[in-house]
Tab-separated table of C-alpha atoms and ligand atoms in Angstrom:
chain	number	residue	atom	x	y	z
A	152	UNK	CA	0.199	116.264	92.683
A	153	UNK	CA	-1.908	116.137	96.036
A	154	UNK	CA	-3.939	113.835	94.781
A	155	UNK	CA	-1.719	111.362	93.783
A	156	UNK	CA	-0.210	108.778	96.613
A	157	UNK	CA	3.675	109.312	96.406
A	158	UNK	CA	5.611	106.326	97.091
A	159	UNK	CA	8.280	106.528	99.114
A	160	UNK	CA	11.042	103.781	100.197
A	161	UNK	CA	12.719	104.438	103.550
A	162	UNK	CA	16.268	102.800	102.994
A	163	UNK	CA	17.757	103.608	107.086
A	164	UNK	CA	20.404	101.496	106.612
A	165	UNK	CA	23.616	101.517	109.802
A	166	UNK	CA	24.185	103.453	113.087
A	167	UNK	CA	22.712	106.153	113.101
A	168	UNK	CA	20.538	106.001	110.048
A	169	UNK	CA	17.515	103.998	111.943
A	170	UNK	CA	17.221	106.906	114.502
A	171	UNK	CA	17.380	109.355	112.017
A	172	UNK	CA	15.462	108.364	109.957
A	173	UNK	CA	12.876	107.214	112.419
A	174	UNK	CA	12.826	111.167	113.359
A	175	UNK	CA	12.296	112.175	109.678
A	176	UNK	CA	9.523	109.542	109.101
A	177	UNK	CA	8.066	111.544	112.478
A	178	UNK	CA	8.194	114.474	110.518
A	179	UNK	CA	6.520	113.302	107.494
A	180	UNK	CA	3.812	111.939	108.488
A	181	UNK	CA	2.790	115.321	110.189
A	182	UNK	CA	3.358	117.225	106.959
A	183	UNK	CA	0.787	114.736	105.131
A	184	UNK	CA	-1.615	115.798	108.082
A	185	UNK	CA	-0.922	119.616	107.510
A	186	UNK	CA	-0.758	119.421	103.709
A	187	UNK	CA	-3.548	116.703	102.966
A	188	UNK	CA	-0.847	114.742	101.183
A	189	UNK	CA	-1.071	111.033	100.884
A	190	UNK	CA	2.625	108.954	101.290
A	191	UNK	CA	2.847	105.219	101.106
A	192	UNK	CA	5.855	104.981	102.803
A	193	UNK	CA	7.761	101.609	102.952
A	194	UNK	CA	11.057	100.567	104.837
A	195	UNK	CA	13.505	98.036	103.799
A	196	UNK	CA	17.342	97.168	104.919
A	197	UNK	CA	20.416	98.576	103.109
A	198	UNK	CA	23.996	98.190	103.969
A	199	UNK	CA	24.785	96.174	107.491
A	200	UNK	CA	21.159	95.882	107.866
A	201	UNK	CA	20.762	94.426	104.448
A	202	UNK	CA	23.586	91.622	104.849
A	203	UNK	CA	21.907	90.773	108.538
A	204	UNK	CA	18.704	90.417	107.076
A	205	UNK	CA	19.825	88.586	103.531
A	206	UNK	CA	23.359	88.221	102.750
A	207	UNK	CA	23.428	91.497	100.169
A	208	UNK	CA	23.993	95.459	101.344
A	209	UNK	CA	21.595	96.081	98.731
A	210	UNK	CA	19.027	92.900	98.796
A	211	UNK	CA	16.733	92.532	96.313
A	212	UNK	CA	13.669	93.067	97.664
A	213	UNK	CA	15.005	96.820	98.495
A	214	UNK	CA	16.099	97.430	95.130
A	215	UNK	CA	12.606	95.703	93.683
A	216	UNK	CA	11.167	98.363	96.332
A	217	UNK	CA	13.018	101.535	95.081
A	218	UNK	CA	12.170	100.507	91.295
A	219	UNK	CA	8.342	100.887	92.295
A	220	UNK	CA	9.047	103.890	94.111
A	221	UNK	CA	8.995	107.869	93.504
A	222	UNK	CA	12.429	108.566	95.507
A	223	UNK	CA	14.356	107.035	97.606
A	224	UNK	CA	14.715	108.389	101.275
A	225	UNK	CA	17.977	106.833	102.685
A	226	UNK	CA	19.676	106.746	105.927
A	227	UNK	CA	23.341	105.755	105.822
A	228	UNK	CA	25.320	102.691	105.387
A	229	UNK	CA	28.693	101.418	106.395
A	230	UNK	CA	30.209	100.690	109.812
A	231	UNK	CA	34.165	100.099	109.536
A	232	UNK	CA	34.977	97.913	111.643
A	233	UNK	CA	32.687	94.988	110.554
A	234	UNK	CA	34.342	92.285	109.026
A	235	UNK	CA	37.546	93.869	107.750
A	236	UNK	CA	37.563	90.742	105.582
A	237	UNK	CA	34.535	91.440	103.469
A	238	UNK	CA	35.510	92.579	99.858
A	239	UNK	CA	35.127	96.292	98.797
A	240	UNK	CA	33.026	95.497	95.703
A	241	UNK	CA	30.581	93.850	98.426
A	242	UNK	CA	30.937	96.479	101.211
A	243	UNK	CA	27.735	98.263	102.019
A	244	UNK	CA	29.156	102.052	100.688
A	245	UNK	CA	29.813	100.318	97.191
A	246	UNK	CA	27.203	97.783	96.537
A	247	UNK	CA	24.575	99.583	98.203
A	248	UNK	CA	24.838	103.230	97.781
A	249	UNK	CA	27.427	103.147	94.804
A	250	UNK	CA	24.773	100.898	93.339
A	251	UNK	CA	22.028	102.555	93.382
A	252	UNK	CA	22.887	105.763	92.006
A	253	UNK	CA	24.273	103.854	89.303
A	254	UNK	CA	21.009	101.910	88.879
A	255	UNK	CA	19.025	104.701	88.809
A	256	UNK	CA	21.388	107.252	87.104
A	257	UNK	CA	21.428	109.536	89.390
A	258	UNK	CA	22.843	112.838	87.781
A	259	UNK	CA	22.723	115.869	89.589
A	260	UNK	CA	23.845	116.040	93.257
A	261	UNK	CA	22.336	119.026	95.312
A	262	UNK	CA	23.568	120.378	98.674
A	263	UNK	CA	22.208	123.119	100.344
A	264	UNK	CA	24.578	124.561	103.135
A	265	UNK	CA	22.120	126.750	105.340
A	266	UNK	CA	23.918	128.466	108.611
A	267	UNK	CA	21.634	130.237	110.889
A	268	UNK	CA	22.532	133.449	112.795
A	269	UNK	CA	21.952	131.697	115.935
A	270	UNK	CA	24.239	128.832	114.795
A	271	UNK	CA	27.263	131.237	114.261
A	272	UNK	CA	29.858	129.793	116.920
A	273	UNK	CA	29.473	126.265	114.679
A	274	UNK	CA	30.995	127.859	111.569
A	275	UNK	CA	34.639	128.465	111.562
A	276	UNK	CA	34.763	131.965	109.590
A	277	UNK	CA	34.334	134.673	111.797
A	278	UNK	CA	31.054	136.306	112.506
A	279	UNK	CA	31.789	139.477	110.233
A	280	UNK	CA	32.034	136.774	107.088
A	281	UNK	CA	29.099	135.664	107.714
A	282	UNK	CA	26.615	138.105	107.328
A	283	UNK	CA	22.656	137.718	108.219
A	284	UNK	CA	23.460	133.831	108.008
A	285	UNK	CA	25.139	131.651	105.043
A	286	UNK	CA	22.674	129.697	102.709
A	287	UNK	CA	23.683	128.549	99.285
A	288	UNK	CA	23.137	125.568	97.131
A	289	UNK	CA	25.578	123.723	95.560
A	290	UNK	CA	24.729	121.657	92.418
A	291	UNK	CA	27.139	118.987	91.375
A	292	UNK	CA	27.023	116.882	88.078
A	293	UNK	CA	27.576	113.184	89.274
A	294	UNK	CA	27.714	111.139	86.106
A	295	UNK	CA	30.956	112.425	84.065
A	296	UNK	CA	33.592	114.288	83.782
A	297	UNK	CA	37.190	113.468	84.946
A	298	UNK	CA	36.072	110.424	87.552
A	299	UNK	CA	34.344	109.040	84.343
A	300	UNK	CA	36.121	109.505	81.370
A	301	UNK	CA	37.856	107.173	79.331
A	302	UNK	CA	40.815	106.301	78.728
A	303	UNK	CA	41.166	106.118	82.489
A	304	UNK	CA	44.356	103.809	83.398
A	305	UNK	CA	48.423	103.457	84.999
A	306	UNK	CA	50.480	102.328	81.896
A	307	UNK	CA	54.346	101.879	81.910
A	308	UNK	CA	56.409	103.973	79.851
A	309	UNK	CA	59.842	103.724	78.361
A	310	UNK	CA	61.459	105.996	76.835
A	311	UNK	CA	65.348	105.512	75.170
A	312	UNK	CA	67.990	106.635	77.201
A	313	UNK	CA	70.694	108.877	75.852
A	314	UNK	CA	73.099	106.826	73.598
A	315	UNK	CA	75.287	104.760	75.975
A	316	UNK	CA	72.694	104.505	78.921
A	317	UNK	CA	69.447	102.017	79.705
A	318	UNK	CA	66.141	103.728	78.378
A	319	UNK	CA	64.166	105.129	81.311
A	320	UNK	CA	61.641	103.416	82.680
A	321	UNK	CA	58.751	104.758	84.285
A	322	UNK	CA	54.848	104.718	85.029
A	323	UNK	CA	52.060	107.680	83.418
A	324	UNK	CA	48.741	107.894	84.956
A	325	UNK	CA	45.580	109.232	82.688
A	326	UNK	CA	42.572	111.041	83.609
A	327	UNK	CA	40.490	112.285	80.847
A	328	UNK	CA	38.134	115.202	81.628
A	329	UNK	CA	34.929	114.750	79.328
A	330	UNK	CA	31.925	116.658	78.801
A	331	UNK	CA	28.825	116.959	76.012
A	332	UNK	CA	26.666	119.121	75.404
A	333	UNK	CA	23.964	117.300	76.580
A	334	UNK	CA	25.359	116.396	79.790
A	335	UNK	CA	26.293	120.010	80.639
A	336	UNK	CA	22.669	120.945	79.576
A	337	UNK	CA	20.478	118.592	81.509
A	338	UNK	CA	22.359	119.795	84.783
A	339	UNK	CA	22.400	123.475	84.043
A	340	UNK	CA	18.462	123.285	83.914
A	341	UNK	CA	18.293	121.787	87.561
A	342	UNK	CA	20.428	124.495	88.832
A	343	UNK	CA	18.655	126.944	86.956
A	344	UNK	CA	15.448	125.801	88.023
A	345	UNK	CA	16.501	125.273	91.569
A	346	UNK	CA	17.771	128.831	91.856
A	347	UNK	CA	14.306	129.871	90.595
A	348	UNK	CA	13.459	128.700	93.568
A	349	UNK	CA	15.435	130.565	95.590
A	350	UNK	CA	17.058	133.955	95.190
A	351	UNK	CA	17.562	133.405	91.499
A	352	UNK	CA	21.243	133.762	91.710
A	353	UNK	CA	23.162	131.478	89.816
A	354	UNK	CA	27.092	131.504	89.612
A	355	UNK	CA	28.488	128.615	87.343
A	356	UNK	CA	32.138	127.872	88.009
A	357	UNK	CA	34.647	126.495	85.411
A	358	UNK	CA	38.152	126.652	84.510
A	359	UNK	CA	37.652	128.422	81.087
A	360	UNK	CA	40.818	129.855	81.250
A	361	UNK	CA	42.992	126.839	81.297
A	362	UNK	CA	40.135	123.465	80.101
A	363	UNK	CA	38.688	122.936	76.684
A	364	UNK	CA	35.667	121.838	79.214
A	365	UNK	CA	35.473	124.796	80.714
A	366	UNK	CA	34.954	126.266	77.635
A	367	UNK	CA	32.390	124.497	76.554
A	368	UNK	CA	30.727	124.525	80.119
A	369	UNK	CA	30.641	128.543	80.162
A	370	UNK	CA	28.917	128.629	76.747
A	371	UNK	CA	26.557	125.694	77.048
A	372	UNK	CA	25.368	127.692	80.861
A	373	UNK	CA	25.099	130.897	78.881
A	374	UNK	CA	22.627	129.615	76.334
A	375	UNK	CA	20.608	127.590	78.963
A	376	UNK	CA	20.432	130.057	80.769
A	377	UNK	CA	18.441	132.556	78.306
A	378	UNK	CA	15.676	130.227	79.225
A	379	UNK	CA	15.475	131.670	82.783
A	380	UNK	CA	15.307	135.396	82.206
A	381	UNK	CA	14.586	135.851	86.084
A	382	UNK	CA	18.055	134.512	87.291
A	383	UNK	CA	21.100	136.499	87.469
A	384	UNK	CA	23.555	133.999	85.803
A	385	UNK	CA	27.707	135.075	86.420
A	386	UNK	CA	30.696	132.824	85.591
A	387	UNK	CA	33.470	131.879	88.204
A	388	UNK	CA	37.023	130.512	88.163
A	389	UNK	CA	37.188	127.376	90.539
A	390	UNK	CA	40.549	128.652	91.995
A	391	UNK	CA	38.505	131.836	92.853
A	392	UNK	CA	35.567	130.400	94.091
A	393	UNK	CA	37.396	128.333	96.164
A	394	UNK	CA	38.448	132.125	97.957
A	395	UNK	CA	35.321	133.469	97.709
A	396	UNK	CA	33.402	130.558	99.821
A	397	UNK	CA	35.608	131.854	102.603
A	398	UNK	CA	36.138	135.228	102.314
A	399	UNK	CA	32.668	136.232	101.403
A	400	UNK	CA	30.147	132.920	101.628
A	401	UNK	CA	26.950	135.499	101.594
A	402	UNK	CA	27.337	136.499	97.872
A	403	UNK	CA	26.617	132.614	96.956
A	404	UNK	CA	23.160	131.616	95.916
A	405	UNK	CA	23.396	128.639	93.966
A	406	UNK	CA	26.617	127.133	92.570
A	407	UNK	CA	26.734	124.912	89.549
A	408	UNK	CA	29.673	122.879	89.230
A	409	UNK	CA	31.369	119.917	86.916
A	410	UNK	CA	31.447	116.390	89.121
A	411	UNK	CA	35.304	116.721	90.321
A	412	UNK	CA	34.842	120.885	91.222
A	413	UNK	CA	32.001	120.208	92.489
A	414	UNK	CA	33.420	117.857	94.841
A	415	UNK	CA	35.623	119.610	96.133
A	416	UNK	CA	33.793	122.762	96.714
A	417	UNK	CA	30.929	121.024	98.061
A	418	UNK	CA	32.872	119.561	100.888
A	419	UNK	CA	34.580	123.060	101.343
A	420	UNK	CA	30.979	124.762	101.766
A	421	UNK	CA	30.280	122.023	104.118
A	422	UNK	CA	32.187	122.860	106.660
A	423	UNK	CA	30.767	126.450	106.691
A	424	UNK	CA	27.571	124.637	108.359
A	425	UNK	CA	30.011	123.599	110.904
A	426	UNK	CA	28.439	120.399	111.410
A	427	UNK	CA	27.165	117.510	109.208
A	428	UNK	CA	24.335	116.823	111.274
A	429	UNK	CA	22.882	119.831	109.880
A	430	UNK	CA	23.358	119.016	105.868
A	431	UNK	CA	21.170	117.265	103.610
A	432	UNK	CA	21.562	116.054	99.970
A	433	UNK	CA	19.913	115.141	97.186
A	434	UNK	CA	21.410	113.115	94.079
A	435	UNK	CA	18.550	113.266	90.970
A	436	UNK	CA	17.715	111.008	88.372
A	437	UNK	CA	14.844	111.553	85.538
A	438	UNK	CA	12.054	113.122	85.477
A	439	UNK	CA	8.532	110.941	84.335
A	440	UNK	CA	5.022	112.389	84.082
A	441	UNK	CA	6.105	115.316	86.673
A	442	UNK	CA	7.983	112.971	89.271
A	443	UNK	CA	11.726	113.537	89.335
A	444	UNK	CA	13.153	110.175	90.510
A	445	UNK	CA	15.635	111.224	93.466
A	446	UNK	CA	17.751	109.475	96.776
A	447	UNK	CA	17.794	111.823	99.685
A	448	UNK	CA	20.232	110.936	102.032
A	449	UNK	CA	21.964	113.455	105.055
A	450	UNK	CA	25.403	114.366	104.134
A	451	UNK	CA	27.150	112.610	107.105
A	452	UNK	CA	28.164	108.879	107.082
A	453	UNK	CA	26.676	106.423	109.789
A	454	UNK	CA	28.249	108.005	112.930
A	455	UNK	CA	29.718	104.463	114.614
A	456	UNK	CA	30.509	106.565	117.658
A	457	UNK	CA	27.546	108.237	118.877
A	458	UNK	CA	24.921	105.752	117.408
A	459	UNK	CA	22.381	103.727	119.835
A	460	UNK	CA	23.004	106.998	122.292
A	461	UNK	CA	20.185	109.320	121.029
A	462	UNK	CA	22.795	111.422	120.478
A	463	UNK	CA	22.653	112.217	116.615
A	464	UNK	CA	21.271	115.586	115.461
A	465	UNK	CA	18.179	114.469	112.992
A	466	UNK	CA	17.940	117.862	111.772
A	467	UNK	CA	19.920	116.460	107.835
A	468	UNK	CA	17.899	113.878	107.551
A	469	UNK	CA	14.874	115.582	108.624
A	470	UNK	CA	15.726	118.193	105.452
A	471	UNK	CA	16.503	115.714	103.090
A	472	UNK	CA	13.087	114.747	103.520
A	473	UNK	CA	12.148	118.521	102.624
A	474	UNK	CA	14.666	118.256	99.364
A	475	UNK	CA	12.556	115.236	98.115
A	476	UNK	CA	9.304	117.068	98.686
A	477	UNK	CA	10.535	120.239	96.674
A	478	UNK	CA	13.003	118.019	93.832
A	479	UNK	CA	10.642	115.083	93.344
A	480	UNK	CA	7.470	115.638	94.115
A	481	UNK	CA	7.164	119.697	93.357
A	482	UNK	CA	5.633	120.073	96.892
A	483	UNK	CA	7.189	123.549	97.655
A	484	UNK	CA	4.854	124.430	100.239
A	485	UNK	CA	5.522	120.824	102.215
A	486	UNK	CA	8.816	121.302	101.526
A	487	UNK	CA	8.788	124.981	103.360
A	488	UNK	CA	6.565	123.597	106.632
A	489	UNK	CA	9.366	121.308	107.259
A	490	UNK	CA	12.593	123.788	106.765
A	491	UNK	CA	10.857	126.483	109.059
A	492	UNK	CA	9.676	124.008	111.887
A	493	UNK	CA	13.303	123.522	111.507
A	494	UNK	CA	14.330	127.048	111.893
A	495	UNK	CA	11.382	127.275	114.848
A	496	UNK	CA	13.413	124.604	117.078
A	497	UNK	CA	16.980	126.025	116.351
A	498	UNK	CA	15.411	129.673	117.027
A	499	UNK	CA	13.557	128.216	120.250
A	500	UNK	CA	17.481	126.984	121.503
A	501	UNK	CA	17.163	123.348	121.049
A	502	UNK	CA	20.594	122.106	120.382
A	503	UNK	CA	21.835	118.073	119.804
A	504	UNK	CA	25.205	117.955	121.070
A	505	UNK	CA	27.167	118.997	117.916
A	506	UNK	CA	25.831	122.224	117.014
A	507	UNK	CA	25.413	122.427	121.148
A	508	UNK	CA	27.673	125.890	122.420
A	509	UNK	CA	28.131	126.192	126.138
A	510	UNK	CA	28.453	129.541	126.040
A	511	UNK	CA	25.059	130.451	124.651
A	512	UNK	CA	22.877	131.517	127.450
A	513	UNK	CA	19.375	130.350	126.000
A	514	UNK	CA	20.868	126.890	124.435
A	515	UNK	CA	19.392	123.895	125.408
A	516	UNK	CA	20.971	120.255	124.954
A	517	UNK	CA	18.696	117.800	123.566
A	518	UNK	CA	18.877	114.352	121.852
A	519	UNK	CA	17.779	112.514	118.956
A	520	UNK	CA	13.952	112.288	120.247
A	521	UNK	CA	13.327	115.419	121.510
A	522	UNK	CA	14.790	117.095	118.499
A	523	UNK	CA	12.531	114.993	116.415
A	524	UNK	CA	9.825	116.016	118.639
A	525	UNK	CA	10.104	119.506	118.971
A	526	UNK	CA	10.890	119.930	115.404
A	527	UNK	CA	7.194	117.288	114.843
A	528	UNK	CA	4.987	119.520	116.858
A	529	UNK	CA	6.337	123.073	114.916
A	530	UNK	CA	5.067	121.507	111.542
B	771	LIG	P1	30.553	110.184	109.667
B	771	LIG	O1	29.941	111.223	108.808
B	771	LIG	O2	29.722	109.007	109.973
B	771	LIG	O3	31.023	110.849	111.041
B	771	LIG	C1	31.975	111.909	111.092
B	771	LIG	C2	31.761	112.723	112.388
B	771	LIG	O4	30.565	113.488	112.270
B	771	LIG	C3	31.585	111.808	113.620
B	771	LIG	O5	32.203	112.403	114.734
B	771	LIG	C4	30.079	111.777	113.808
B	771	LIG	O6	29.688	111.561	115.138
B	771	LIG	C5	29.656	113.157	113.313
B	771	LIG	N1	28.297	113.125	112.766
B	771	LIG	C6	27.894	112.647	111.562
B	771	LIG	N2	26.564	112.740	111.434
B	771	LIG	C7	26.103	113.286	112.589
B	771	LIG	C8	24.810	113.616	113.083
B	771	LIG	N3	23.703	113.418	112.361
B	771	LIG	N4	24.705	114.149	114.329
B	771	LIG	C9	25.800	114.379	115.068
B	771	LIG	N5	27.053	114.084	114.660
B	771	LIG	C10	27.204	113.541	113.442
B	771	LIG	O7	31.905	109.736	108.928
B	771	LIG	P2	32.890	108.519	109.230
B	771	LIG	O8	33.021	108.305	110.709
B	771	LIG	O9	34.076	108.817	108.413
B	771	LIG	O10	32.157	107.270	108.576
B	771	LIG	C11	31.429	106.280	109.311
B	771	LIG	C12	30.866	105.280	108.330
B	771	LIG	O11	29.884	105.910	107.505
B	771	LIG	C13	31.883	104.687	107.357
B	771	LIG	O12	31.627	103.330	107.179
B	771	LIG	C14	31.664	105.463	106.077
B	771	LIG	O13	32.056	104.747	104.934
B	771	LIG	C15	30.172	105.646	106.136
B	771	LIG	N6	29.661	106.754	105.325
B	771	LIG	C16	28.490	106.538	104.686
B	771	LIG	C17	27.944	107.562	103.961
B	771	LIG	C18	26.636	107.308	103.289
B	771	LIG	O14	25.986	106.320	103.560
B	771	LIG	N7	26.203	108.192	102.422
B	771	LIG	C19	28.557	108.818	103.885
B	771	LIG	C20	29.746	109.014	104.578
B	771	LIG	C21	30.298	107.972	105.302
């Protein structure tokens, strides 16, 4: 893979996106040093920046740019209070982002929620919950189930009264929860193969119990997963996962869940981290002669208040750059440099102002650049 020049389009999009990501292209380009790696690396506007620069949130020169590329590094898009006027379908979150994970069928959503010990006072469980530090993955199908599945739509109902009286008249809303085989399948492997990667845990939650999907989820896991004898597979109830992120986050290694689930727990194990400057993402497409198309993005949204102020922690976008190292390009060395020059600059005390804690003696309040920097030179 060394050998080959990966190609790489830097989408920064809105607030704080260009700082960010101007901190994560920083990193990169010392990694290529370290690692002998070769990235062509190209930038292009998205969202705001896109309309500014021609009239679309995704223009088409970006979108021409991602097609040629290997992933996708993005910032963020979207900054509310522009032109309340401007339609949804044509706001930057929908036609850009929305977009391009349609366009490039983007499948399997991963998001790793690492807490350091010397991060504790960020997380809002108490210390004794939290053991030697919370890390876990959580993989999310993106593609179906319930926000997908037809029929999908508000119809009005009416139904005959009893004799004498006006039939009642009312309005049903459907949801239909759909899953195949194949779909359940191709996102069981990338959790399976991520937790390879990691602890080789794997804990698949479903609502067996109760959904015909779950059903069929808990089998079709079972039999993927006697193609990765090394990983301890176990089965969850979503209703008890949802207790067991808080009451005991440390037994979580990796978490595979259905789209809506998935959502919802995701979110929940984000807040463990106690700050979204700290959490990347990943959202994964196909995989072509060994290159798994993927958009990397940080797991917070443009931050309108604190952008322009070298103020934003670069620290998510700086790993999402380390997710698209070890999901697209297999580079799990690369991918290590950058997580453990990240670990070097939280251990040496550097804090942005979020994940900042007056009350540690040794802290030290930084910004944007000297984040970037610190974290830079430890690679
Ligand atoms: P937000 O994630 O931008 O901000 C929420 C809070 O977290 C703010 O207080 C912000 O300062 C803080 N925060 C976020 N990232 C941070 C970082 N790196 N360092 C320090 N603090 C950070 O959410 P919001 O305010 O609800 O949304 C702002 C805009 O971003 C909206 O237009 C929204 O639609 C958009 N958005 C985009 C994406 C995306 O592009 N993927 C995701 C979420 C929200």
């Amino acid at each position: 893979m060394s050998s080959k020049t990966l190609k790489i389009a830097a989408l920064a999009g809105d607030g704080i996106g260009p700082e960010v990501m101007r901190a994560a292209i920083q990193v990169l380009r010392a990694i290529e040093k370290k690692h002998a790696l070769a990235f062509a690396l190209t930038e292009a506007p998205v969202g705001w920046a896109g309309i500014d620069a021609s009239g679309q949130a995704l223009p088409d020169a970006t979108l021409a740019l991602c097609r040629a590329s290997d992933a996708i590094l993005f910032g963020s898009v979207g900054l509310p209070d522009r032109d309340p006027t401007l339609p949804k379908e044509q706001r930057p979150e929908r036609a850009a982002l929305l977009r391009l994970r349609k366009e490039f069928a983007l499948f399997a959503n991963l998001r790793p929620v690492q807490l350091p010990k010397a991060l504790s006072h960020a997380c809002p469980l108490r210390p004794e919950r939290q053991g030697d530090g919370i890390d876990l993955l959580v993989v999310r199908e993106l593609t179906g189930g319930m926000y997908f599945g037809q029929p999908k739509r508000t119809e009005e109902v009416v139904e005959p009264g009893a004799p004498g009286t006006e039939p009642r008249r009312f309005q049903r809303a459907i949801d239909t929860m759909v899953y195949t085989t194949p779909e359940i399948e191709r996102i069981a492997h990338v959790a399976f193969r991520s937790a390879g990667l990691r602890r080789k845990k794997l804990t698949s939650i479903d609502k067996a119990n109760v959904l015909e999907n779950g059903i069929l989820w808990r089998e079709t896991v079972t039999r993927v997963g006697k193609s990765y004898p090394d990983v301890a597979l176990d089965h969850m109830f979503v209703d008890n996962a949802a207790m067991q992120l808080l009451l005991r986050p440390t037994q979580f290694d990796v978490v595979l869940c259905e789209n809506m689930f998935g959502d919802i727990l995701s979110d929940e194990a984000a807040a463990l981290a106690g700050s979204l400057g700290m959490l990347p993402s990943a959202s994964l497409g196909a995989t072509q002669d060994g290159v798994t198309f993927g958009l990397y993005e940080p797991a917070g949204g443009t931050a309108p208040d604190i952008a322009g102020k070298d103020l934003a922690n670069p620290i998510a976008q700086i790993l999402s750059a380390a997710l698209m190292l070890r999901h697209s390009f297999g580079l799990e060395d690369a991918a290590r440099s950058i997580e453990a020059a990240v670990g070097k600059a939280i251990a040496d005390g550097l804090r942005t102002g979020d994940i900042f804690n007056p009350g540690e003696p040794a802290a030290k309040k930084v910004g944007t650049r000297v984040m970037a920097d610190a974290i830079t030179a430890a690679v």
